[in-house]
Amino acid sequence: MAAEQLKESMMNSLRNNPNITSPSFYTDVVGFYHAVNWAGESWLQALGVFQLSVWLLAVLTRKSSNAQMMLLFIVLGLVYSAEWLNRLGARHWEDFATQNYFDPRGVFISVVYSTPLLTAAFGILINALRSTAHLLVEVKKLQFKKEAKVKRKGTAAEVASAPQKKEQ
């Protein structure tokens, strides 16, 4: 009973202490950064190289719609496989990592694997929308030029046939 009262007293003093603040997004990010052994885990370095390669490929293929769409579907397929990869990593983490990063909710794999891939996919999608808008503008320009040409031919034909009508 005394232990419960002591526990309750300590919890109340902690809750009412103005010097203790709830963690912010910044402190969460810094804590996450420091909790991961970025330099000591070679698989994380390989994952970083993979992410940079995907981004580089996305930039290099930005003018090829077919390559971009293929890359988009590959990236989305990789993101779709994240849950499976998380389960696989949770089963075999001792083989390649110094600590188990693969929690049941998949937070770690979402942050270091899926988020960069989804950001690249979003960039590819924005590029596709930009290309589509540019193509639409070009098509409309050609349509307006064709309509203007037809109008000019029509007015030229009317001007040429007008003197013949007056002679009759």
mmCIF file of C-alpha atoms in Angstrom:
data_model
loop_
_atom_site.group_PDB
_atom_site.id
_atom_site.type_symbol
_atom_site.label_atom_id
_atom_site.label_comp_id
_atom_site.label_asym_id
_atom_site.label_seq_id
_atom_site.Cartn_x
_atom_site.Cartn_y
_atom_site.Cartn_z
ATOM 1 C CA MET A 1 0.000 0.000 0.000
ATOM 2 C CA ALA A 2 2.839 2.390 0.863
ATOM 3 C CA ALA A 3 4.530 1.524 -2.442
ATOM 4 C CA GLU A 4 1.370 2.437 -4.354
ATOM 5 C CA GLN A 5 1.075 5.756 -2.504
ATOM 6 C CA LEU A 6 4.744 6.500 -3.185
ATOM 7 C CA LYS A 7 4.288 5.652 -6.843
ATOM 8 C CA GLU A 8 1.169 7.830 -7.096
ATOM 9 C CA SER A 9 2.920 10.684 -5.309
ATOM 10 C CA MET A 10 5.901 10.511 -7.663
ATOM 11 C CA MET A 11 3.677 10.362 -10.741
ATOM 12 C CA ASN A 12 1.701 13.396 -9.581
ATOM 13 C CA SER A 13 4.873 15.365 -8.908
ATOM 14 C CA LEU A 14 6.187 14.467 -12.362
ATOM 15 C CA ARG A 15 2.898 15.454 -14.031
ATOM 16 C CA ASN A 16 2.799 18.781 -12.205
ATOM 17 C CA ASN A 17 6.476 19.656 -12.715
ATOM 18 C CA PRO A 18 6.692 22.658 -15.102
ATOM 19 C CA ASN A 19 10.301 21.824 -16.019
ATOM 20 C CA ILE A 20 9.291 18.555 -17.673
ATOM 21 C CA THR A 21 7.884 19.117 -21.133
ATOM 22 C CA SER A 22 6.292 16.725 -23.526
ATOM 23 C CA PRO A 23 8.536 15.773 -26.426
ATOM 24 C CA SER A 24 8.250 17.796 -29.582
ATOM 25 C CA PHE A 25 8.656 16.599 -33.147
ATOM 26 C CA TYR A 26 12.199 17.951 -33.173
ATOM 27 C CA THR A 27 13.192 16.047 -30.033
ATOM 28 C CA ASP A 28 11.589 12.908 -31.460
ATOM 29 C CA VAL A 29 13.597 13.253 -34.685
ATOM 30 C CA VAL A 30 16.843 13.919 -32.816
ATOM 31 C CA GLY A 31 16.157 10.958 -30.519
ATOM 32 C CA PHE A 32 15.483 8.740 -33.527
ATOM 33 C CA TYR A 33 18.667 9.908 -35.214
ATOM 34 C CA HIS A 34 20.786 9.164 -32.136
ATOM 35 C CA ALA A 35 19.109 5.799 -31.474
ATOM 36 C CA VAL A 36 20.257 4.399 -34.825
ATOM 37 C CA ASN A 37 23.847 3.348 -35.435
ATOM 38 C CA TRP A 38 24.114 4.910 -38.903
ATOM 39 C CA ALA A 39 27.873 4.504 -39.281
ATOM 40 C CA GLY A 40 28.141 1.010 -37.826
ATOM 41 C CA GLU A 41 25.352 -0.666 -39.771
ATOM 42 C CA SER A 42 26.540 -1.527 -43.280
ATOM 43 C CA TRP A 43 23.027 -2.513 -44.351
ATOM 44 C CA LEU A 44 21.797 0.994 -43.504
ATOM 45 C CA GLN A 45 24.615 2.461 -45.575
ATOM 46 C CA ALA A 46 23.626 0.155 -48.462
ATOM 47 C CA LEU A 47 20.021 1.254 -48.039
ATOM 48 C CA GLY A 48 21.158 4.887 -48.234
ATOM 49 C CA VAL A 49 23.083 4.183 -51.438
ATOM 50 C CA PHE A 50 19.995 2.447 -52.834
ATOM 51 C CA GLN A 51 17.807 5.454 -51.968
ATOM 52 C CA LEU A 52 20.285 7.840 -53.605
ATOM 53 C CA SER A 53 20.374 5.598 -56.683
ATOM 54 C CA VAL A 54 16.581 5.704 -56.977
ATOM 55 C CA TRP A 55 16.631 9.507 -56.703
ATOM 56 C CA LEU A 56 19.451 9.781 -59.226
ATOM 57 C CA LEU A 57 17.600 7.482 -61.634
ATOM 58 C CA ALA A 58 14.448 9.560 -61.208
ATOM 59 C CA VAL A 59 16.347 12.742 -62.067
ATOM 60 C CA LEU A 60 18.225 11.209 -64.999
ATOM 61 C CA THR A 61 15.033 9.788 -66.561
ATOM 62 C CA ARG A 62 12.906 12.901 -66.026
ATOM 63 C CA LYS A 63 12.540 13.506 -69.777
ATOM 64 C CA SER A 64 11.503 9.940 -70.588
ATOM 65 C CA SER A 65 7.874 9.360 -69.640
ATOM 66 C CA ASN A 66 8.062 5.610 -70.216
ATOM 67 C CA ALA A 67 11.140 5.198 -68.003
ATOM 68 C CA GLN A 68 9.583 7.396 -65.322
ATOM 69 C CA MET A 69 6.341 5.402 -65.285
ATOM 70 C CA MET A 70 8.260 2.129 -65.077
ATOM 71 C CA LEU A 71 10.342 3.544 -62.215
ATOM 72 C CA LEU A 72 7.174 4.794 -60.497
ATOM 73 C CA PHE A 73 5.578 1.344 -60.559
ATOM 74 C CA ILE A 74 8.794 -0.315 -59.355
ATOM 75 C CA VAL A 75 9.091 2.173 -56.491
ATOM 76 C CA LEU A 76 5.446 1.716 -55.510
ATOM 77 C CA GLY A 77 5.920 -2.056 -55.611
ATOM 78 C CA LEU A 78 8.919 -1.723 -53.303
ATOM 79 C CA VAL A 79 6.873 0.403 -50.902
ATOM 80 C CA TYR A 80 4.104 -2.202 -51.029
ATOM 81 C CA SER A 81 6.659 -4.847 -50.006
ATOM 82 C CA ALA A 82 7.723 -2.880 -46.894
ATOM 83 C CA GLU A 83 5.444 -4.799 -44.530
ATOM 84 C CA TRP A 84 6.826 -8.111 -45.766
ATOM 85 C CA LEU A 85 10.403 -6.784 -45.520
ATOM 86 C CA ASN A 86 9.723 -5.610 -41.962
ATOM 87 C CA ARG A 87 8.527 -9.074 -40.928
ATOM 88 C CA LEU A 88 11.519 -10.673 -42.639
ATOM 89 C CA GLY A 89 13.896 -8.225 -40.941
ATOM 90 C CA ALA A 90 12.298 -8.877 -37.538
ATOM 91 C CA ARG A 91 12.912 -12.610 -37.953
ATOM 92 C CA HIS A 92 16.524 -12.358 -39.140
ATOM 93 C CA TRP A 93 17.885 -9.107 -37.696
ATOM 94 C CA GLU A 94 20.716 -10.892 -35.830
ATOM 95 C CA ASP A 95 22.218 -11.917 -39.188
ATOM 96 C CA PHE A 96 22.840 -8.356 -40.426
ATOM 97 C CA ALA A 97 22.213 -5.775 -37.661
ATOM 98 C CA THR A 98 23.508 -4.998 -34.183
ATOM 99 C CA GLN A 99 20.025 -4.282 -32.800
ATOM 100 C CA ASN A 100 16.433 -5.048 -33.754
ATOM 101 C CA TYR A 101 15.120 -2.050 -35.676
ATOM 102 C CA PHE A 102 12.055 -3.894 -36.947
ATOM 103 C CA ASP A 103 9.189 -3.135 -34.587
ATOM 104 C CA PRO A 104 5.760 -4.757 -35.130
ATOM 105 C CA ARG A 105 4.192 -1.476 -36.273
ATOM 106 C CA GLY A 106 6.903 -0.914 -38.891
ATOM 107 C CA VAL A 107 7.854 2.614 -37.852
ATOM 108 C CA PHE A 108 11.555 2.231 -38.586
ATOM 109 C CA ILE A 109 11.125 0.711 -42.027
ATOM 110 C CA SER A 110 8.508 3.330 -42.840
ATOM 111 C CA VAL A 111 10.913 6.142 -41.976
ATOM 112 C CA VAL A 112 14.124 4.874 -43.558
ATOM 113 C CA TYR A 113 12.746 2.780 -46.434
ATOM 114 C CA SER A 114 9.221 3.797 -47.447
ATOM 115 C CA THR A 115 9.304 7.563 -46.884
ATOM 116 C CA PRO A 116 12.240 8.279 -49.239
ATOM 117 C CA LEU A 117 10.723 5.968 -51.861
ATOM 118 C CA LEU A 118 7.309 7.617 -51.567
ATOM 119 C CA THR A 119 8.930 11.034 -51.833
ATOM 120 C CA ALA A 120 10.679 9.929 -55.032
ATOM 121 C CA ALA A 121 7.373 8.553 -56.333
ATOM 122 C CA PHE A 122 5.719 11.889 -55.555
ATOM 123 C CA GLY A 123 8.459 13.695 -57.480
ATOM 124 C CA ILE A 124 7.974 11.368 -60.447
ATOM 125 C CA LEU A 125 4.236 11.985 -60.310
ATOM 126 C CA ILE A 126 4.722 15.769 -60.208
ATOM 127 C CA ASN A 127 7.070 15.491 -63.203
ATOM 128 C CA ALA A 128 4.435 13.455 -65.078
ATOM 129 C CA LEU A 129 1.803 16.096 -64.344
ATOM 130 C CA ARG A 130 4.186 18.831 -65.515
ATOM 131 C CA SER A 131 4.899 16.929 -68.727
ATOM 132 C CA THR A 132 1.193 16.355 -69.308
ATOM 133 C CA ALA A 133 0.420 20.045 -68.816
ATOM 134 C CA HIS A 134 3.235 20.986 -71.221
ATOM 135 C CA LEU A 135 1.914 18.525 -73.818
ATOM 136 C CA LEU A 136 -1.602 19.908 -73.437
ATOM 137 C CA VAL A 137 -0.333 23.453 -74.064
ATOM 138 C CA GLU A 138 1.536 22.291 -77.186
ATOM 139 C CA VAL A 139 -1.536 20.497 -78.543
ATOM 140 C CA LYS A 140 -3.714 23.558 -77.937
ATOM 141 C CA LYS A 141 -1.169 25.789 -79.711
ATOM 142 C CA LEU A 142 -1.234 23.498 -82.738
ATOM 143 C CA GLN A 143 -5.025 23.448 -82.660
ATOM 144 C CA PHE A 144 -5.197 27.256 -82.608
ATOM 145 C CA LYS A 145 -2.667 27.505 -85.447
ATOM 146 C CA LYS A 146 -4.680 25.034 -87.534
ATOM 147 C CA GLU A 147 -7.924 26.911 -86.872
ATOM 148 C CA ALA A 148 -6.258 30.221 -87.803
ATOM 149 C CA LYS A 149 -4.896 28.688 -91.014
ATOM 150 C CA VAL A 150 -8.357 27.364 -91.930
ATOM 151 C CA LYS A 151 -9.854 30.815 -91.268
ATOM 152 C CA ARG A 152 -7.207 32.490 -93.432
ATOM 153 C CA LYS A 153 -7.843 30.045 -96.277
ATOM 154 C CA GLY A 154 -11.569 30.567 -95.891
ATOM 155 C CA THR A 155 -11.298 34.372 -96.011
ATOM 156 C CA ALA A 156 -8.812 34.187 -98.924
ATOM 157 C CA ALA A 157 -11.212 31.978 -100.851
ATOM 158 C CA GLU A 158 -14.067 34.386 -100.130
ATOM 159 C CA VAL A 159 -11.991 37.374 -101.297
ATOM 160 C CA ALA A 160 -10.971 35.543 -104.478
ATOM 161 C CA SER A 161 -14.530 34.491 -105.285
ATOM 162 C CA ALA A 162 -16.095 37.858 -104.445
ATOM 163 C CA PRO A 163 -15.094 39.641 -107.722
ATOM 164 C CA GLN A 164 -16.428 36.735 -109.763
ATOM 165 C CA LYS A 165 -19.811 37.026 -108.101
ATOM 166 C CA LYS A 166 -20.013 40.767 -108.917
ATOM 167 C CA GLU A 167 -19.370 40.130 -112.634
ATOM 168 C CA GLN A 168 -22.355 37.844 -112.941
#
